[in-house]
Amino acid sequence: LGSGMQTVTMTQAPGGYTPADTVVYAGIPITWIVESTSKWDCSAFLRVPSTGTSVDLQEGRNAIALPALPEGTTSFTCVMGMYSGTFQAIAPPSTPGA
């Protein structure tokens, strides 16, 4: 986390997202890596309503920049709302001497 960035990795498939629920640190921007296995399913059209993020996944590796999230739960969903997941943002560990 020293670079001030964190990475979340998941897979998108016809049946949704794996893992669908992820714990992240609040207040630190996120690089969201989504491995897409089927770009023609509605799960390929990702939306994070609270951040205004809207991504249409391409087959293979997709890197999505998410802003730092507030503590609590941030939901994401496919464009149709059939498949969803969450980022559970927790307080980052305190740095000794900070």
Short mmCIF file of N, CA and C in Angstrom, two decimals:
data_model
loop_
_atom_site.label_atom_id
_atom_site.label_comp_id
_atom_site.label_asym_id
_atom_site.label_seq_id
_atom_site.Cartn_x
_atom_site.Cartn_y
_atom_site.Cartn_z
N LEU A 1 0.81 -1.21 0.00
CA LEU A 1 0.00 0.00 0.00
C LEU A 1 0.85 1.26 0.00
N GLY A 2 2.16 1.10 0.02
CA GLY A 2 3.03 2.26 0.08
C GLY A 2 2.88 3.19 -1.10
N SER A 3 2.44 2.66 -2.24
CA SER A 3 2.30 3.49 -3.43
C SER A 3 1.03 4.33 -3.39
N GLY A 4 0.21 4.13 -2.35
CA GLY A 4 -1.03 4.88 -2.27
C GLY A 4 -2.09 4.35 -3.22
N MET A 5 -1.96 3.09 -3.58
CA MET A 5 -2.92 2.46 -4.49
C MET A 5 -3.14 1.04 -4.00
N GLN A 6 -4.33 0.51 -4.22
CA GLN A 6 -4.59 -0.90 -3.90
C GLN A 6 -5.22 -1.54 -5.12
N THR A 7 -5.06 -2.85 -5.23
CA THR A 7 -5.56 -3.58 -6.39
C THR A 7 -6.55 -4.64 -5.96
N VAL A 8 -7.66 -4.70 -6.67
CA VAL A 8 -8.68 -5.72 -6.46
C VAL A 8 -8.79 -6.50 -7.76
N THR A 9 -8.78 -7.83 -7.66
CA THR A 9 -8.86 -8.67 -8.85
C THR A 9 -10.09 -9.56 -8.77
N MET A 10 -10.85 -9.63 -9.85
CA MET A 10 -11.98 -10.55 -9.90
C MET A 10 -12.21 -11.00 -11.33
N THR A 11 -13.06 -12.01 -11.47
CA THR A 11 -13.39 -12.57 -12.78
C THR A 11 -14.86 -12.31 -13.07
N GLN A 12 -15.14 -11.93 -14.31
CA GLN A 12 -16.52 -11.76 -14.78
C GLN A 12 -16.84 -12.94 -15.68
N ALA A 13 -17.97 -13.59 -15.41
CA ALA A 13 -18.42 -14.72 -16.22
C ALA A 13 -19.91 -14.54 -16.49
N PRO A 14 -20.51 -15.40 -17.32
CA PRO A 14 -21.94 -15.25 -17.60
C PRO A 14 -22.80 -15.20 -16.35
N GLY A 15 -22.37 -15.90 -15.28
CA GLY A 15 -23.17 -15.94 -14.06
C GLY A 15 -22.83 -14.88 -13.03
N GLY A 16 -22.01 -13.89 -13.40
CA GLY A 16 -21.71 -12.83 -12.45
C GLY A 16 -20.23 -12.68 -12.17
N TYR A 17 -19.90 -12.31 -10.92
CA TYR A 17 -18.54 -11.92 -10.56
C TYR A 17 -17.99 -12.80 -9.45
N THR A 18 -16.68 -13.13 -9.56
CA THR A 18 -16.01 -13.95 -8.56
C THR A 18 -14.68 -13.32 -8.19
N PRO A 19 -14.37 -13.03 -6.95
CA PRO A 19 -15.35 -13.01 -5.85
C PRO A 19 -16.24 -11.78 -5.99
N ALA A 20 -17.48 -11.90 -5.59
CA ALA A 20 -18.42 -10.79 -5.74
C ALA A 20 -18.22 -9.74 -4.65
N ASP A 21 -17.74 -10.16 -3.48
CA ASP A 21 -17.60 -9.24 -2.35
C ASP A 21 -16.14 -9.17 -1.93
N THR A 22 -15.62 -7.96 -1.83
CA THR A 22 -14.21 -7.74 -1.58
C THR A 22 -14.04 -6.69 -0.48
N VAL A 23 -13.06 -6.90 0.37
CA VAL A 23 -12.73 -5.91 1.40
C VAL A 23 -11.59 -5.05 0.88
N VAL A 24 -11.75 -3.72 0.99
CA VAL A 24 -10.72 -2.77 0.58
C VAL A 24 -10.49 -1.78 1.71
N TYR A 25 -9.43 -0.99 1.57
CA TYR A 25 -9.18 0.07 2.54
C TYR A 25 -9.86 1.36 2.07
N ALA A 26 -10.55 2.02 2.98
CA ALA A 26 -11.18 3.31 2.68
C ALA A 26 -10.10 4.36 2.45
N GLY A 27 -10.40 5.32 1.59
CA GLY A 27 -9.51 6.46 1.40
C GLY A 27 -8.31 6.22 0.52
N ILE A 28 -8.21 5.05 -0.10
CA ILE A 28 -7.08 4.74 -0.98
C ILE A 28 -7.64 4.35 -2.35
N PRO A 29 -7.19 5.03 -3.42
CA PRO A 29 -7.71 4.69 -4.76
C PRO A 29 -7.49 3.21 -5.10
N ILE A 30 -8.32 2.69 -5.97
CA ILE A 30 -8.33 1.26 -6.29
C ILE A 30 -8.08 1.06 -7.78
N THR A 31 -7.20 0.12 -8.09
CA THR A 31 -7.11 -0.39 -9.45
C THR A 31 -7.88 -1.71 -9.43
N TRP A 32 -8.96 -1.74 -10.18
CA TRP A 32 -9.87 -2.89 -10.20
C TRP A 32 -9.57 -3.69 -11.46
N ILE A 33 -8.98 -4.87 -11.28
CA ILE A 33 -8.65 -5.72 -12.42
C ILE A 33 -9.79 -6.73 -12.58
N VAL A 34 -10.44 -6.70 -13.73
CA VAL A 34 -11.54 -7.64 -13.99
C VAL A 34 -11.16 -8.47 -15.21
N GLU A 35 -11.05 -9.77 -14.99
CA GLU A 35 -10.78 -10.71 -16.08
C GLU A 35 -12.12 -11.11 -16.67
N SER A 36 -12.37 -10.68 -17.91
CA SER A 36 -13.66 -10.95 -18.53
C SER A 36 -13.60 -12.21 -19.37
N THR A 37 -14.52 -13.13 -19.10
CA THR A 37 -14.55 -14.38 -19.85
C THR A 37 -15.67 -14.40 -20.88
N SER A 38 -16.56 -13.42 -20.84
CA SER A 38 -17.64 -13.41 -21.82
C SER A 38 -18.21 -12.01 -21.96
N LYS A 39 -17.76 -11.31 -22.99
CA LYS A 39 -18.11 -9.89 -23.12
C LYS A 39 -19.52 -9.66 -23.66
N TRP A 40 -20.24 -10.72 -24.00
CA TRP A 40 -21.59 -10.53 -24.56
C TRP A 40 -22.69 -10.73 -23.53
N ASP A 41 -22.33 -11.04 -22.28
CA ASP A 41 -23.34 -11.18 -21.23
C ASP A 41 -23.56 -9.84 -20.54
N CYS A 42 -24.73 -9.66 -19.94
CA CYS A 42 -25.00 -8.37 -19.29
C CYS A 42 -24.02 -8.11 -18.16
N SER A 43 -23.41 -9.16 -17.60
CA SER A 43 -22.43 -8.97 -16.53
C SER A 43 -21.16 -8.26 -17.03
N ALA A 44 -20.99 -8.16 -18.35
CA ALA A 44 -19.83 -7.46 -18.91
C ALA A 44 -20.02 -5.94 -18.88
N PHE A 45 -21.21 -5.48 -18.56
CA PHE A 45 -21.48 -4.05 -18.53
C PHE A 45 -21.57 -3.60 -17.07
N LEU A 46 -20.42 -3.25 -16.51
CA LEU A 46 -20.30 -2.96 -15.07
C LEU A 46 -20.68 -1.53 -14.75
N ARG A 47 -21.36 -1.36 -13.63
CA ARG A 47 -21.73 -0.03 -13.17
C ARG A 47 -21.44 0.07 -11.67
N VAL A 48 -20.82 1.18 -11.25
CA VAL A 48 -20.64 1.49 -9.83
C VAL A 48 -21.37 2.81 -9.61
N PRO A 49 -22.68 2.74 -9.30
CA PRO A 49 -23.51 3.95 -9.28
C PRO A 49 -22.97 5.07 -8.40
N SER A 50 -22.46 4.76 -7.22
CA SER A 50 -22.05 5.81 -6.29
C SER A 50 -20.83 6.59 -6.76
N THR A 51 -20.03 5.99 -7.66
CA THR A 51 -18.84 6.70 -8.16
C THR A 51 -19.04 7.21 -9.58
N GLY A 52 -20.18 6.87 -10.19
CA GLY A 52 -20.42 7.27 -11.57
C GLY A 52 -19.60 6.46 -12.56
N THR A 53 -19.04 5.33 -12.11
CA THR A 53 -18.21 4.50 -12.97
C THR A 53 -19.09 3.61 -13.84
N SER A 54 -18.79 3.59 -15.13
CA SER A 54 -19.55 2.80 -16.08
C SER A 54 -18.55 2.19 -17.06
N VAL A 55 -18.41 0.87 -17.07
CA VAL A 55 -17.39 0.20 -17.88
C VAL A 55 -18.01 -0.94 -18.66
N ASP A 56 -17.70 -0.98 -19.94
CA ASP A 56 -18.08 -2.13 -20.77
C ASP A 56 -16.82 -2.97 -20.94
N LEU A 57 -16.81 -4.14 -20.30
CA LEU A 57 -15.61 -4.98 -20.27
C LEU A 57 -15.29 -5.54 -21.66
N GLN A 58 -14.01 -5.63 -21.94
CA GLN A 58 -13.52 -6.32 -23.13
C GLN A 58 -13.04 -7.71 -22.70
N GLU A 59 -13.05 -8.65 -23.62
CA GLU A 59 -12.57 -10.00 -23.32
C GLU A 59 -11.14 -9.90 -22.80
N GLY A 60 -10.85 -10.62 -21.72
CA GLY A 60 -9.51 -10.60 -21.15
C GLY A 60 -9.41 -9.66 -19.96
N ARG A 61 -8.22 -9.08 -19.78
CA ARG A 61 -7.92 -8.28 -18.58
C ARG A 61 -8.34 -6.83 -18.78
N ASN A 62 -9.13 -6.33 -17.85
CA ASN A 62 -9.57 -4.94 -17.85
C ASN A 62 -9.09 -4.28 -16.57
N ALA A 63 -8.46 -3.12 -16.68
CA ALA A 63 -8.02 -2.37 -15.51
C ALA A 63 -8.90 -1.13 -15.38
N ILE A 64 -9.58 -1.02 -14.26
CA ILE A 64 -10.53 0.07 -14.04
C ILE A 64 -10.04 0.87 -12.84
N ALA A 65 -9.93 2.18 -13.02
CA ALA A 65 -9.50 3.05 -11.91
C ALA A 65 -10.74 3.47 -11.12
N LEU A 66 -10.75 3.14 -9.84
CA LEU A 66 -11.84 3.59 -8.96
C LEU A 66 -11.27 4.61 -7.98
N PRO A 67 -12.07 5.62 -7.64
CA PRO A 67 -11.60 6.59 -6.65
C PRO A 67 -11.56 5.95 -5.26
N ALA A 68 -10.91 6.64 -4.34
CA ALA A 68 -10.92 6.19 -2.95
C ALA A 68 -12.36 6.13 -2.46
N LEU A 69 -12.72 5.06 -1.79
CA LEU A 69 -14.09 4.88 -1.31
C LEU A 69 -14.20 5.27 0.16
N PRO A 70 -15.37 5.74 0.58
CA PRO A 70 -15.58 6.03 2.00
C PRO A 70 -15.77 4.71 2.76
N GLU A 71 -15.58 4.75 4.06
CA GLU A 71 -15.84 3.54 4.86
C GLU A 71 -17.28 3.12 4.67
N GLY A 72 -17.49 1.80 4.63
CA GLY A 72 -18.84 1.26 4.44
C GLY A 72 -18.89 0.43 3.18
N THR A 73 -20.08 0.18 2.69
CA THR A 73 -20.28 -0.72 1.56
C THR A 73 -20.59 0.07 0.29
N THR A 74 -19.83 -0.21 -0.75
CA THR A 74 -20.09 0.37 -2.07
C THR A 74 -20.49 -0.77 -2.99
N SER A 75 -21.65 -0.67 -3.61
CA SER A 75 -22.16 -1.74 -4.46
C SER A 75 -21.82 -1.50 -5.91
N PHE A 76 -21.65 -2.60 -6.65
CA PHE A 76 -21.57 -2.50 -8.10
C PHE A 76 -22.53 -3.51 -8.68
N THR A 77 -22.89 -3.33 -9.94
CA THR A 77 -23.92 -4.16 -10.56
C THR A 77 -23.69 -4.25 -12.05
N CYS A 78 -24.33 -5.21 -12.69
CA CYS A 78 -24.34 -5.22 -14.14
C CYS A 78 -25.40 -4.22 -14.61
N VAL A 79 -25.39 -3.94 -15.90
CA VAL A 79 -26.28 -2.91 -16.43
C VAL A 79 -27.76 -3.24 -16.18
N MET A 80 -28.10 -4.54 -16.10
CA MET A 80 -29.49 -4.92 -15.89
C MET A 80 -29.83 -5.14 -14.42
N GLY A 81 -28.81 -5.10 -13.56
CA GLY A 81 -29.05 -5.31 -12.14
C GLY A 81 -29.23 -6.76 -11.73
N MET A 82 -28.94 -7.69 -12.65
CA MET A 82 -29.09 -9.11 -12.34
C MET A 82 -27.94 -9.63 -11.46
N TYR A 83 -26.74 -9.12 -11.72
CA TYR A 83 -25.55 -9.58 -11.00
C TYR A 83 -24.93 -8.40 -10.28
N SER A 84 -24.44 -8.65 -9.09
CA SER A 84 -23.89 -7.54 -8.32
C SER A 84 -22.81 -8.02 -7.37
N GLY A 85 -22.18 -7.06 -6.71
CA GLY A 85 -21.17 -7.35 -5.72
C GLY A 85 -20.93 -6.11 -4.90
N THR A 86 -20.01 -6.20 -3.95
CA THR A 86 -19.74 -5.06 -3.08
C THR A 86 -18.25 -4.92 -2.80
N PHE A 87 -17.87 -3.68 -2.54
CA PHE A 87 -16.58 -3.37 -1.94
C PHE A 87 -16.90 -2.95 -0.51
N GLN A 88 -16.34 -3.67 0.46
CA GLN A 88 -16.52 -3.32 1.87
C GLN A 88 -15.28 -2.55 2.28
N ALA A 89 -15.42 -1.23 2.43
CA ALA A 89 -14.25 -0.39 2.73
C ALA A 89 -14.09 -0.25 4.25
N ILE A 90 -12.91 -0.62 4.72
CA ILE A 90 -12.59 -0.53 6.15
C ILE A 90 -11.47 0.48 6.35
N ALA A 91 -11.30 0.96 7.56
CA ALA A 91 -10.24 1.91 7.87
C ALA A 91 -8.89 1.23 7.63
N PRO A 92 -7.96 1.94 6.98
CA PRO A 92 -6.63 1.35 6.77
C PRO A 92 -5.90 1.20 8.11
N PRO A 93 -4.95 0.28 8.16
CA PRO A 93 -4.20 0.12 9.40
C PRO A 93 -3.40 1.39 9.69
N SER A 94 -3.24 1.70 10.96
CA SER A 94 -2.50 2.90 11.31
C SER A 94 -1.01 2.63 11.08
N THR A 95 -0.32 3.63 10.60
CA THR A 95 1.11 3.50 10.34
C THR A 95 1.87 3.97 11.57
N PRO A 96 2.77 3.14 12.09
CA PRO A 96 3.54 3.55 13.28
C PRO A 96 4.28 4.86 13.02
N GLY A 97 4.19 5.79 13.94
CA GLY A 97 4.90 7.04 13.81
C GLY A 97 4.21 8.05 12.90
N ALA A 98 3.05 7.72 12.39
CA ALA A 98 2.35 8.65 11.49
C ALA A 98 1.60 9.70 12.28
#
